[in-house]
mmCIF file of C-alpha atoms and ligand atoms in Angstrom:
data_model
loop_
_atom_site.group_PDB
_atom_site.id
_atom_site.type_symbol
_atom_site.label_atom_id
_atom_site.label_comp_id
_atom_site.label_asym_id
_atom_site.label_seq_id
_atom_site.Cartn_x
_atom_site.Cartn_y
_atom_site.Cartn_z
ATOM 1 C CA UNK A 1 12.133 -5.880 -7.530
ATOM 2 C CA UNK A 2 11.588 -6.517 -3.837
ATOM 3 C CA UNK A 3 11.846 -9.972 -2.429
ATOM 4 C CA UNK A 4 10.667 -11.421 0.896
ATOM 5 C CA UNK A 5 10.342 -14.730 2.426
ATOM 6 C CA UNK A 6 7.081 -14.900 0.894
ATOM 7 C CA UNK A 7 6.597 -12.597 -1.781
ATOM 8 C CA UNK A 8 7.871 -9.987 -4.628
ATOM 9 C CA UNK A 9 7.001 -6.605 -5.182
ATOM 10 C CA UNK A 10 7.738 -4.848 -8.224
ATOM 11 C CA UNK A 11 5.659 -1.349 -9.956
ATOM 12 C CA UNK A 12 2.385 -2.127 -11.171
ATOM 13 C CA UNK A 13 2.308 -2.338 -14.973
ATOM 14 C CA UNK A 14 -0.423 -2.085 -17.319
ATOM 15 C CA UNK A 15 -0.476 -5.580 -17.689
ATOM 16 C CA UNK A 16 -1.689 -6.097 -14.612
ATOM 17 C CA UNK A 17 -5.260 -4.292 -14.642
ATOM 18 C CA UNK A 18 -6.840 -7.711 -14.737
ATOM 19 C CA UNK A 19 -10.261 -8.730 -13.893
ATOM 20 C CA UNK A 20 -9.250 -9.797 -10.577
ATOM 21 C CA UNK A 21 -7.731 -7.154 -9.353
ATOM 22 C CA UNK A 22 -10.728 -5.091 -10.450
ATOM 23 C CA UNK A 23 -12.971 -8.053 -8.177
ATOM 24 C CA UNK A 24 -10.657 -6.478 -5.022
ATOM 25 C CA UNK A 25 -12.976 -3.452 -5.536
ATOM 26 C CA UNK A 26 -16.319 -5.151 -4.940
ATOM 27 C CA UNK A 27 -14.827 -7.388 -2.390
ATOM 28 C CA UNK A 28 -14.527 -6.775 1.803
ATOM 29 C CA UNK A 29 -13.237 -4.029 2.935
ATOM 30 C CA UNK A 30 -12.757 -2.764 -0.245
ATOM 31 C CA UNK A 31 -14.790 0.343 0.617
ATOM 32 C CA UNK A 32 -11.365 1.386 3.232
ATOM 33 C CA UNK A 33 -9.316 1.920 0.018
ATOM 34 C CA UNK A 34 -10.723 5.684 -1.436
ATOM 35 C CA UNK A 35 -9.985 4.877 -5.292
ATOM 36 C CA UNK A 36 -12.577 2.353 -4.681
ATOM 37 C CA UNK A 37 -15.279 4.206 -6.137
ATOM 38 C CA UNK A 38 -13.121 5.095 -9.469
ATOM 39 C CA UNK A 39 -12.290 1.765 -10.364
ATOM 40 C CA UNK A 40 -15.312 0.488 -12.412
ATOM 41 C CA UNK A 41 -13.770 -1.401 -15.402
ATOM 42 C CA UNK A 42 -9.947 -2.460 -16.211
ATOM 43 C CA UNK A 43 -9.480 0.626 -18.345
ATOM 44 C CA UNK A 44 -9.775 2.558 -15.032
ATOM 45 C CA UNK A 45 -7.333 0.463 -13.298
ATOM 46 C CA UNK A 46 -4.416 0.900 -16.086
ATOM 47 C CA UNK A 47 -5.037 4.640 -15.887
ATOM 48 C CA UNK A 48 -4.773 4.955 -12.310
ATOM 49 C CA UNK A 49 -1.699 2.685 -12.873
ATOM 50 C CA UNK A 50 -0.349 4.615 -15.523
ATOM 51 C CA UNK A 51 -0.839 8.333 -13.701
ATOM 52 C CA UNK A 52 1.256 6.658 -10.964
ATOM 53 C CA UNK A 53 3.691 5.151 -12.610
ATOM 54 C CA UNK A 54 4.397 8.618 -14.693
ATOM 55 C CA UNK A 55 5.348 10.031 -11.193
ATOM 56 C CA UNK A 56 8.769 10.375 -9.704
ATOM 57 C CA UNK A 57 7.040 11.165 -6.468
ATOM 58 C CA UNK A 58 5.047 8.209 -6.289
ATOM 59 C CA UNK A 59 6.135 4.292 -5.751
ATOM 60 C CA UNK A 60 3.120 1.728 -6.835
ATOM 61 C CA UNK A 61 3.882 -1.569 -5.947
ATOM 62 C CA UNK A 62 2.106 -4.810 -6.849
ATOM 63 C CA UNK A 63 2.306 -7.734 -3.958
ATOM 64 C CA UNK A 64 2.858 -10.854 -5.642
ATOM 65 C CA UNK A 65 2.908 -14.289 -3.958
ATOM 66 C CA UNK A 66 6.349 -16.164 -4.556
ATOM 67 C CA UNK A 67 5.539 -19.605 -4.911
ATOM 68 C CA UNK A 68 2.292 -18.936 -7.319
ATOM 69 C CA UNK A 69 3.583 -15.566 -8.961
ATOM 70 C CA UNK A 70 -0.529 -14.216 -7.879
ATOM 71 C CA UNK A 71 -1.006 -10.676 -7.644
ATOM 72 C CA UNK A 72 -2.479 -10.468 -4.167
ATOM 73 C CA UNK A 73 -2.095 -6.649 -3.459
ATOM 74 C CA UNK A 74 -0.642 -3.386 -3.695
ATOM 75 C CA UNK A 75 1.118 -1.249 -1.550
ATOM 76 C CA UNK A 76 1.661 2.453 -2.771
ATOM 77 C CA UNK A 77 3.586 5.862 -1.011
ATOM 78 C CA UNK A 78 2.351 8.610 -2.974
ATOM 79 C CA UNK A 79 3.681 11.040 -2.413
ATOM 80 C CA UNK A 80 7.402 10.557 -0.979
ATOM 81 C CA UNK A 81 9.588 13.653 -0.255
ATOM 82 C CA UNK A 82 13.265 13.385 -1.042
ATOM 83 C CA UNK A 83 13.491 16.528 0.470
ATOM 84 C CA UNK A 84 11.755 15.907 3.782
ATOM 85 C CA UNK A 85 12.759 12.548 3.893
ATOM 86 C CA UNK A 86 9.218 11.196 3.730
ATOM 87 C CA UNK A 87 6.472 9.112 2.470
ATOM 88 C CA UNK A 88 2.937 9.014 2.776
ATOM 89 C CA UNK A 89 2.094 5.180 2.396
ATOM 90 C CA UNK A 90 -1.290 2.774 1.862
ATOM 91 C CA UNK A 91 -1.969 -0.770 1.366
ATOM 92 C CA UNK A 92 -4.689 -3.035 -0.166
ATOM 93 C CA UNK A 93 -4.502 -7.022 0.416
ATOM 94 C CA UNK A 94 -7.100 -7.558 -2.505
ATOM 95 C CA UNK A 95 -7.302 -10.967 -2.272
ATOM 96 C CA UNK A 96 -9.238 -11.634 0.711
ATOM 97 C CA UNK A 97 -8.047 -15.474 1.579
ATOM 98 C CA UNK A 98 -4.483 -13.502 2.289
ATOM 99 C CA UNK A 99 -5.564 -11.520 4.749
ATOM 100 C CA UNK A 100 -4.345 -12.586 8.648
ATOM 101 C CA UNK A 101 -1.311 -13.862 8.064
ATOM 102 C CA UNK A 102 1.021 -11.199 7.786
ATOM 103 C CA UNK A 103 1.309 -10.302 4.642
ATOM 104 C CA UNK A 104 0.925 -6.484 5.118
ATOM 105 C CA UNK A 105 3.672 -6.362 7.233
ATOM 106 C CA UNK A 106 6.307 -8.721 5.202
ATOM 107 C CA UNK A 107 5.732 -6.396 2.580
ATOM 108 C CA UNK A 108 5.568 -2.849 3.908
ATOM 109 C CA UNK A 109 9.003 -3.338 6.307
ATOM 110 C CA UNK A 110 10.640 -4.452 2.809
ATOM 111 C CA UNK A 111 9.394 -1.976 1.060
ATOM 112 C CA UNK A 112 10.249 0.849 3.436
ATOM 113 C CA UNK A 113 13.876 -0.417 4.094
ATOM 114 C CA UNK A 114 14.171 -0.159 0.107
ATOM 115 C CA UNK A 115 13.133 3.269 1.095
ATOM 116 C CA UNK A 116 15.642 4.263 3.753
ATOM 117 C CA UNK A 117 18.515 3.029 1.811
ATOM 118 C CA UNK A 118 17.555 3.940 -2.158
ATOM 119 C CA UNK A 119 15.820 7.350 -1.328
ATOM 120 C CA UNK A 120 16.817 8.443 2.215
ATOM 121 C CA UNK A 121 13.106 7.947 3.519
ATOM 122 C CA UNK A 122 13.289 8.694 7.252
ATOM 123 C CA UNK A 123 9.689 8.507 7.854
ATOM 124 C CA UNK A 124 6.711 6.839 6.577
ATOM 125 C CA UNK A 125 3.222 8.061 7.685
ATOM 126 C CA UNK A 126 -0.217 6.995 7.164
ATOM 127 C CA UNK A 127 -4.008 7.634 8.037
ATOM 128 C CA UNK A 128 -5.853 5.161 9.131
ATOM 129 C CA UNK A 129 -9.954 4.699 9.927
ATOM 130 C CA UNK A 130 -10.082 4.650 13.543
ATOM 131 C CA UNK A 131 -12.669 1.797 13.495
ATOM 132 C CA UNK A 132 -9.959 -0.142 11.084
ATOM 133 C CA UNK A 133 -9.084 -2.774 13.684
ATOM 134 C CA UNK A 134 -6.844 -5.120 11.502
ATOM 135 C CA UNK A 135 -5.158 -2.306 9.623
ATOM 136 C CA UNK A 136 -4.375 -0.925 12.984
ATOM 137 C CA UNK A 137 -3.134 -4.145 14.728
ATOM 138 C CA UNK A 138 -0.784 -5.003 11.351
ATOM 139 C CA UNK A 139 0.682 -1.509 11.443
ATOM 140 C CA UNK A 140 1.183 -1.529 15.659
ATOM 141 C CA UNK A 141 2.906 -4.586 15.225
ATOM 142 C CA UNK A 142 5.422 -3.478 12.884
ATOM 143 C CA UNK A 143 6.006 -0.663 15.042
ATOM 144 C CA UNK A 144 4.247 2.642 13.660
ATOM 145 C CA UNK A 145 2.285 4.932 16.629
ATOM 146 C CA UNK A 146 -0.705 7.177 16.647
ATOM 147 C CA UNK A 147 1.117 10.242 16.341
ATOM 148 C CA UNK A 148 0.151 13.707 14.746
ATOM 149 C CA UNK A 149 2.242 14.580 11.067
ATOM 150 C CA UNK A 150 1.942 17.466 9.094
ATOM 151 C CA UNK A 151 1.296 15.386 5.888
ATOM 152 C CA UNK A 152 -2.090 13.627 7.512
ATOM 153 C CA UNK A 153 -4.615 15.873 8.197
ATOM 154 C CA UNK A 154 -6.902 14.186 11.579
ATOM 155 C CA UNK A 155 -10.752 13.994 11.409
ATOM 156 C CA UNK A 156 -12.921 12.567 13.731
ATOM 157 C CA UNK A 157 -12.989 8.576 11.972
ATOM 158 C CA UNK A 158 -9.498 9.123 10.834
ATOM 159 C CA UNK A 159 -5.922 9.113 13.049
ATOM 160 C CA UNK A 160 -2.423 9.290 11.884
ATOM 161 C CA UNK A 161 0.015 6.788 12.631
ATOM 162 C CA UNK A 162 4.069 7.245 12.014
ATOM 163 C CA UNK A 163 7.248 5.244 11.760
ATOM 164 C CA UNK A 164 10.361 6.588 12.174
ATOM 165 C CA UNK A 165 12.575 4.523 9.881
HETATM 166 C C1 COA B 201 -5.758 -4.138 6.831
HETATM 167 C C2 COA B 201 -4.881 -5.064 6.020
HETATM 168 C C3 COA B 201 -3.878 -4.215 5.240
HETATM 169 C C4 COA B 201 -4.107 -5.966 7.000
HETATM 170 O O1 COA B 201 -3.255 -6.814 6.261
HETATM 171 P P1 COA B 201 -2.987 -8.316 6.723
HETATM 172 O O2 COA B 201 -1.858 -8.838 5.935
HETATM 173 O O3 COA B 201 -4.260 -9.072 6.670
HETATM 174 O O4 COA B 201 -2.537 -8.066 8.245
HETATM 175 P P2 COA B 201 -2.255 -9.173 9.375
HETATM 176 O O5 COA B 201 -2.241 -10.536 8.797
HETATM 177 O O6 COA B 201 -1.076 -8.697 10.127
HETATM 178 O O7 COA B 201 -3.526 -9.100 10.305
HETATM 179 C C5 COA B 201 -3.812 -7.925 11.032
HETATM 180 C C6 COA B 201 -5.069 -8.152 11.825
HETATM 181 O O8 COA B 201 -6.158 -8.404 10.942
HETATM 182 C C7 COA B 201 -7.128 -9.218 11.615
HETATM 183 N N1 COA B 201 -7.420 -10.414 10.782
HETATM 184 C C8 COA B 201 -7.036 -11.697 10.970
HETATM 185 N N2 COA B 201 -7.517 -12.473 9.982
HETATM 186 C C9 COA B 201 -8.190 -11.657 9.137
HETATM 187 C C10 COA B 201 -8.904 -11.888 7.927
HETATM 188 N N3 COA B 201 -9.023 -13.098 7.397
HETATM 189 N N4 COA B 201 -9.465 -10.812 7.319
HETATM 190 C C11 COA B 201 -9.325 -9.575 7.833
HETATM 191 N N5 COA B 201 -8.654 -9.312 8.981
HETATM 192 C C12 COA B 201 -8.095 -10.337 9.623
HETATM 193 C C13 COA B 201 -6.545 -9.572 12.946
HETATM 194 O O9 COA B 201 -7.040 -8.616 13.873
HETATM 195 C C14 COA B 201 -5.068 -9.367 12.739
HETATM 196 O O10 COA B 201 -4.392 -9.059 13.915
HETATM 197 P P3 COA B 201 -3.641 -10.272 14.743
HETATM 198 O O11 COA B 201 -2.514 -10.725 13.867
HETATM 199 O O12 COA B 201 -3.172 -9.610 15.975
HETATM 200 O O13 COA B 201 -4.639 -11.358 14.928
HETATM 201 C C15 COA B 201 -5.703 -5.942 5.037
HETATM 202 O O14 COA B 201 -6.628 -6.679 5.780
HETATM 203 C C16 COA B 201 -6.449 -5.113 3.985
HETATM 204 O O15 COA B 201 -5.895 -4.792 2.956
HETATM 205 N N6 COA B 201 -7.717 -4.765 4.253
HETATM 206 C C17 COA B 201 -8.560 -4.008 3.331
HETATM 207 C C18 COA B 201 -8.043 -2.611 2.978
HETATM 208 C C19 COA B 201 -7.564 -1.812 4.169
HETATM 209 O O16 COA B 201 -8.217 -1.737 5.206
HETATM 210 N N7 COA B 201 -6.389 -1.191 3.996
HETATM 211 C C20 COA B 201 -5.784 -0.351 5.012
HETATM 212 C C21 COA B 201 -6.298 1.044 4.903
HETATM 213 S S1 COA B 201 -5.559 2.073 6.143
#
């Protein structure tokens, strides 16, 4: 378990494939995230969970508000290399009404410092939509930068950002 100020974030079980978290998938935005089209019904969700969770290479997180224990969103890096010291991450606020107030980045600069000093992550990467204003505003201000990376290949709607940990 992860705390912040504001939140927790623990692995995804299969208890939480809930109805609402399925609603994420037909709400705003929703088409960013590319699982989107695979997740249907709850049985979908708990295998997606459960392929995840049987990885070593793979860290699915649930974002939980603190004070009402909601499942709000997910943040996964999948995969993360031990070996090159990095981790290919994405996020999801689901629940639209917590979006714009900082929640991505509370949650990713915890999660990545549980990184750095449980697995030796170095570097966490990403590919973003270039048209993706807010994603690219929450990740700027937390520091990553458009920069090329092996692990993210470019195309001409999507850029890689970086950040060296
Ligand atoms: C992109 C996303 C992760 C940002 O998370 P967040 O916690 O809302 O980020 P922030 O609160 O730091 O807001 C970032 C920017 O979003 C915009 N924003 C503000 N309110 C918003 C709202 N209600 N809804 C959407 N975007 C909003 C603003 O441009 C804001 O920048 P500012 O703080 O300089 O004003 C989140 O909106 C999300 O999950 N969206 C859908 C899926 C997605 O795009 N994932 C990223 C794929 S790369």
């Amino acid at each position: 378990m992860i705390a912040t100020q504001r939140l927790f974030l623990r692995p995804l079980r299969q208890e939480d494939a809930t109805q609402r978290y399925l609603d994420w998938f037909r709400g705003p935005a929703s088409e960013r995230i590319y699982s989107s089209d695979l997740m249907n019904e709850t049985d979908d969700l708990r295998r997606y969970i459960a392929e995840r969770q049987a990885r070593e290479d793979v860290l699915f997180l649930g974002i939980f508000e603190r004070t009402s224990g909601d499942h709000i969103g997910n943040l996964k890096y999948e995969p993360i290399s031990e070996k090159e010291f990095v981790a290919t991450m994405g996020i999801f606020i689901g629940e639209p009404s917590a979006r714009g107030k900082g929640i991505a980045g509370e949650a990713i600069q915890a999660a990545n410092s549980w990184l750095k000093d449980r697995r030796r992550i170095r570097k966490i990467v990403l590919g973003v939509e270039t048209n993706n204003i807010a994603a690219i505003r929450a990740y700027e201000k937390i520091g990553f930068l458009f920069e090329e990376c092996e692990e993210i290949s470019p195309s001409a709607s999507t850029l890689s950002m970086v950040l060296t940990l």
